[in-house]
CSV table of C-alpha atoms and ligand atoms in Angstrom, one decimal:
chain,number,residue,atom,x,y,z
Z,1,MET,CA,5.6,7.7,12.6
Z,2,LYS,CA,7.1,6.9,9.3
Z,3,ASP,CA,10.7,5.8,9.8
Z,4,PHE,CA,13.5,8.1,8.7
Z,5,ARG,CA,17.2,8.2,8.2
Z,6,LEU,CA,18.5,11.7,7.6
Z,7,TYR,CA,16.8,14.6,9.4
Z,8,ALA,CA,17.6,18.2,8.5
Z,9,ILE,CA,17.0,21.2,10.8
Z,10,THR,CA,16.9,24.7,9.4
Z,11,GLY,CA,19.7,27.1,10.2
Z,12,GLU,CA,19.2,30.3,8.2
Z,13,GLU,CA,22.2,32.0,9.8
Z,14,PHE,CA,24.4,29.4,8.1
Z,15,HIS,CA,23.4,30.2,4.5
Z,16,PRO,CA,23.4,33.9,4.2
Z,17,GLY,CA,22.1,35.1,0.8
Z,18,ARG,CA,20.2,31.9,0.1
Z,19,GLU,CA,16.5,31.5,0.6
Z,20,LEU,CA,15.3,29.1,3.3
Z,21,VAL,CA,12.9,27.3,1.0
Z,22,GLU,CA,15.4,26.9,-1.7
Z,23,VAL,CA,18.0,25.4,0.6
Z,24,MET,CA,15.5,23.0,2.2
Z,25,GLU,CA,14.2,21.9,-1.2
Z,26,GLN,CA,17.8,21.0,-2.2
Z,27,ALA,CA,18.0,18.9,1.0
Z,28,ILE,CA,14.8,17.1,0.2
Z,29,LEU,CA,16.0,16.5,-3.4
Z,30,GLY,CA,19.2,15.1,-1.8
Z,31,GLY,CA,17.1,12.6,0.2
Z,32,VAL,CA,16.3,14.0,3.7
Z,33,ASP,CA,13.2,12.4,5.2
Z,34,ILE,CA,12.4,15.1,7.8
Z,35,ILE,CA,12.6,18.8,7.8
Z,36,GLN,CA,12.4,20.7,11.1
Z,37,LEU,CA,11.8,24.5,11.2
Z,38,ARG,CA,13.9,25.8,14.1
Z,39,ASP,CA,13.9,29.5,14.6
Z,40,LYS,CA,14.6,30.9,18.0
Z,41,LYS,CA,14.9,34.6,16.9
Z,42,SER,CA,12.1,35.6,14.6
Z,43,SER,CA,8.7,37.0,15.6
Z,44,LYS,CA,5.8,34.6,15.8
Z,45,LYS,CA,4.4,36.1,12.6
Z,46,ASN,CA,7.6,35.4,10.7
Z,47,VAL,CA,7.9,31.9,12.1
Z,48,LEU,CA,4.4,31.3,10.9
Z,49,LYS,CA,5.2,32.6,7.4
Z,50,LYS,CA,8.3,30.3,7.2
Z,51,ALA,CA,6.2,27.4,8.6
Z,52,GLN,CA,3.6,27.9,5.9
Z,53,GLN,CA,6.2,27.9,3.2
Z,54,LEU,CA,7.9,24.8,4.5
Z,55,ARG,CA,4.6,23.0,5.0
Z,56,GLU,CA,3.8,23.6,1.3
Z,57,LEU,CA,7.3,22.4,0.2
Z,58,THR,CA,7.2,19.3,2.4
Z,59,SER,CA,3.7,18.4,1.3
Z,60,LYS,CA,4.7,18.7,-2.3
Z,61,HIS,CA,7.6,16.2,-1.7
Z,62,ASN,CA,5.8,14.0,0.8
Z,63,VAL,CA,8.4,14.7,3.5
Z,64,THR,CA,7.6,14.9,7.2
Z,65,PHE,CA,7.5,18.4,8.6
Z,66,ILE,CA,8.2,19.2,12.3
Z,67,VAL,CA,8.1,22.6,14.0
Z,68,ASN,CA,10.4,23.4,16.9
Z,69,ASP,CA,8.9,24.9,20.0
Z,70,HIS,CA,5.9,26.8,18.5
Z,71,LEU,CA,3.0,24.5,19.2
Z,72,ASP,CA,0.5,27.0,17.9
Z,73,VAL,CA,2.3,27.5,14.7
Z,74,ALA,CA,2.7,23.7,14.2
Z,75,MET,CA,-1.0,23.3,14.6
Z,76,ALA,CA,-2.0,26.3,12.5
Z,77,VAL,CA,0.0,25.1,9.5
Z,78,GLY,CA,-0.9,21.4,9.9
Z,79,ALA,CA,2.7,20.3,10.6
Z,80,ASP,CA,3.2,16.5,11.1
Z,81,GLY,CA,4.9,17.1,14.4
Z,82,ILE,CA,6.4,19.3,17.1
Z,83,HIS,CA,9.8,19.1,18.7
Z,84,VAL,CA,10.2,20.3,22.2
Z,85,GLY,CA,13.0,20.7,24.7
Z,86,GLN,CA,13.4,19.6,28.3
Z,87,ASP,CA,12.2,23.0,29.6
Z,88,ASP,CA,9.1,23.2,27.5
Z,89,LEU,CA,5.6,22.0,28.5
Z,90,PRO,CA,5.7,18.4,29.9
Z,91,LEU,CA,4.9,15.7,27.3
Z,92,ALA,CA,1.5,14.9,28.8
Z,93,GLU,CA,0.4,18.5,28.4
Z,94,THR,CA,1.9,18.8,25.0
Z,95,ARG,CA,-0.1,15.7,23.9
Z,96,LYS,CA,-3.3,17.3,25.3
Z,97,VAL,CA,-2.7,20.4,23.2
Z,98,VAL,CA,-1.7,18.7,19.9
Z,99,GLY,CA,-4.0,15.7,20.0
Z,100,PRO,CA,-3.4,12.1,19.4
Z,101,ASP,CA,-2.0,12.2,15.8
Z,102,MET,CA,0.8,14.7,15.9
Z,103,ILE,CA,4.3,13.4,16.2
Z,104,ILE,CA,6.1,14.6,19.4
Z,105,GLY,CA,9.8,14.6,19.6
Z,106,ILE,CA,11.9,15.7,22.5
Z,107,SER,CA,15.6,16.5,23.0
Z,108,THR,CA,17.4,14.4,25.6
Z,109,HIS,CA,20.9,14.6,27.0
Z,110,HIS,CA,20.9,11.9,29.6
Z,111,ILE,CA,19.5,8.4,29.8
Z,112,ASP,CA,17.1,9.4,32.6
Z,113,GLU,CA,15.6,12.0,30.3
Z,114,ALA,CA,15.3,9.4,27.5
Z,115,LYS,CA,13.5,7.0,29.8
Z,116,ALA,CA,11.1,9.7,30.9
Z,117,ALA,CA,10.5,10.7,27.3
Z,118,GLU,CA,9.7,7.1,26.4
Z,119,ALA,CA,7.4,6.6,29.4
Z,120,GLY,CA,5.8,9.9,28.7
Z,121,GLY,CA,4.7,9.0,25.2
Z,122,ALA,CA,7.3,10.7,22.9
Z,123,ASP,CA,7.3,9.4,19.4
Z,124,TYR,CA,11.0,9.9,19.0
Z,125,ILE,CA,13.9,11.4,20.9
Z,126,GLY,CA,16.9,13.5,20.0
Z,127,VAL,CA,20.1,12.1,21.5
Z,128,GLY,CA,22.9,14.6,21.8
Z,129,PRO,CA,24.9,16.7,21.5
Z,130,ILE,CA,27.2,13.8,20.5
Z,131,PHE,CA,30.1,16.2,19.6
Z,132,PRO,CA,30.7,19.9,20.3
Z,133,THR,CA,28.4,22.2,18.3
Z,134,LYS,CA,28.1,25.9,17.9
Z,135,SER,CA,24.6,25.7,16.4
Z,136,LYS,CA,22.7,25.6,19.7
Z,137,GLU,CA,23.0,28.1,22.5
Z,138,ASP,CA,23.3,26.9,26.1
Z,139,VAL,CA,23.9,23.4,25.0
Z,140,VAL,CA,25.2,20.9,27.5
Z,141,ASP,CA,28.6,19.3,27.2
Z,142,PRO,CA,28.9,16.6,24.5
Z,143,VAL,CA,27.4,13.3,25.6
Z,144,THR,CA,29.7,11.4,23.3
Z,145,THR,CA,28.8,8.2,21.4
Z,146,SER,CA,28.7,6.3,24.7
Z,147,TYR,CA,25.2,7.9,25.2
Z,148,ILE,CA,24.1,6.2,21.9
Z,149,ALA,CA,25.3,2.8,23.3
Z,150,GLN,CA,23.2,3.4,26.5
Z,151,ILE,CA,20.1,4.4,24.4
Z,152,GLU,CA,20.6,1.2,22.2
Z,153,GLU,CA,20.5,-0.8,25.4
Z,154,ASP,CA,17.6,0.8,27.2
Z,155,ILE,CA,15.3,2.6,24.8
Z,156,SER,CA,12.9,1.2,22.3
Z,157,ILE,CA,11.3,4.3,20.6
Z,158,PRO,CA,13.1,5.8,17.5
Z,159,TYR,CA,16.0,8.1,18.3
Z,160,VAL,CA,18.0,10.4,16.2
Z,161,ALA,CA,21.7,11.3,17.0
Z,162,ILE,CA,22.5,15.0,16.8
Z,163,GLY,CA,25.1,17.6,17.6
Z,164,GLY,CA,28.3,18.3,15.7
Z,165,ILE,CA,27.8,15.4,13.4
Z,166,LYS,CA,29.8,15.7,10.2
Z,167,ARG,CA,30.9,13.4,7.4
Z,168,HIS,CA,34.3,12.9,9.1
Z,169,ASN,CA,32.7,11.7,12.4
Z,170,LEU,CA,29.6,10.0,11.0
Z,171,LYS,CA,31.3,6.6,11.1
Z,172,GLN,CA,31.7,6.7,14.9
Z,173,VAL,CA,28.0,7.6,15.3
Z,174,MET,CA,26.9,4.7,13.1
Z,175,GLU,CA,29.3,2.3,14.7
Z,176,ALA,CA,27.8,3.1,18.1
Z,177,GLY,CA,24.5,1.9,16.7
Z,178,ALA,CA,22.7,5.0,15.4
Z,179,LYS,CA,20.4,4.5,12.5
Z,180,ARG,CA,19.1,8.0,12.2
Z,181,VAL,CA,21.1,11.2,12.1
Z,182,CYS,CA,20.2,14.9,12.4
Z,183,MET,CA,22.3,17.8,11.2
Z,184,ILE,CA,22.2,21.5,10.8
Z,185,THR,CA,25.5,23.0,9.5
Z,186,GLU,CA,26.8,19.9,7.7
Z,187,ILE,CA,23.7,20.1,5.5
Z,188,VAL,CA,22.6,23.8,5.2
Z,189,ALA,CA,26.0,25.4,5.0
Z,190,ALA,CA,27.1,23.1,2.1
Z,191,GLU,CA,27.7,24.9,-1.2
Z,192,ASP,CA,25.8,22.1,-3.0
Z,193,VAL,CA,23.2,21.0,-0.4
Z,194,LYS,CA,21.6,18.3,-2.6
Z,195,ALA,CA,25.0,16.7,-3.3
Z,196,ARG,CA,26.0,16.9,0.4
Z,197,CYS,CA,22.8,15.0,1.5
Z,198,GLU,CA,23.4,12.4,-1.2
Z,199,GLU,CA,26.9,12.0,0.1
Z,200,ILE,CA,25.9,11.7,3.7
Z,201,ILE,CA,23.2,9.1,2.9
Z,202,GLY,CA,25.7,7.1,0.8
Z,203,LEU,CA,28.1,7.1,3.8
Z,204,MET,CA,25.3,6.0,6.2
Z,205,GLN,CA,24.4,3.1,3.9
Z,206,GLU,CA,28.0,2.1,3.7
Z,207,TYR,CA,28.5,2.2,7.5
Z,208,GLU,CA,25.2,0.4,8.1
Z,209,GLU,CA,26.2,-2.4,5.7
Z,210,ALA,CA,29.6,-2.7,7.5
Z,211,ARG,CA,27.9,-3.1,10.9
S,1,LIG,N1,20.1,20.2,19.4
S,1,LIG,P1,24.9,21.0,14.1
S,1,LIG,S1,22.6,19.8,19.2
S,1,LIG,C1,19.6,21.8,17.6
S,1,LIG,O1,21.9,18.0,21.5
S,1,LIG,C2,20.5,20.9,18.3
S,1,LIG,O2,19.8,18.4,21.5
S,1,LIG,C3,21.1,19.5,20.0
S,1,LIG,O3,23.6,21.5,14.9
S,1,LIG,C4,20.9,18.6,21.1
S,1,LIG,O4,24.5,19.8,13.3
S,1,LIG,C5,21.9,20.9,18.1
S,1,LIG,O5,25.2,22.2,13.3
S,1,LIG,C6,22.6,21.6,17.1
S,1,LIG,O6,25.9,20.7,15.2
S,1,LIG,C7,22.9,20.7,15.9
């Protein structure tokens, strides 16, 4: 897959009164490389509608588009990838469904899950939650930046740090070795989403150079 640095996940409940596509376009203009549609609440029909809109948007801007959970929706709209959790279809079966070309990402919360994901053919893994987060229900306890250090040591596929990452704690994440970061609230709840993304990317560059 094309490498990336800043990965934004949708979180419509965090920007009431603002349209999904408008917010995500601002994130793209601010420099995010990947957009993931994550919607645990809407009907399949509505998830499909949002996926169609975001596919159109991301194609226009040449940005990678990933759909969370809904394999059928991901395939129907021609998404670049699918993101699954530990309780979804196993990776081998997911690969059979989506074919050889689609990106498959999977959330991991423990080094054993990360190793299994790598062995199972995941294209990238999520590594988190690094810090406490209110954006995911039933989330496990924070894995802290020590999990990033373990991943750096043992895992070769791309990984993205996630969970409670904000400007004020980004430095810790980068210092632990992360090169890619994923955020919901720090991006989508910002008053000026484009400026927020530019600021985050600027900080990532600064911390990377200091490494
Ligand atoms: N997955 P925020 S944490 C969607 O650890 C998600 O796998 C996580 O939202 C994981 O940036 C998380 O607002 C929520 O904390 C991230």
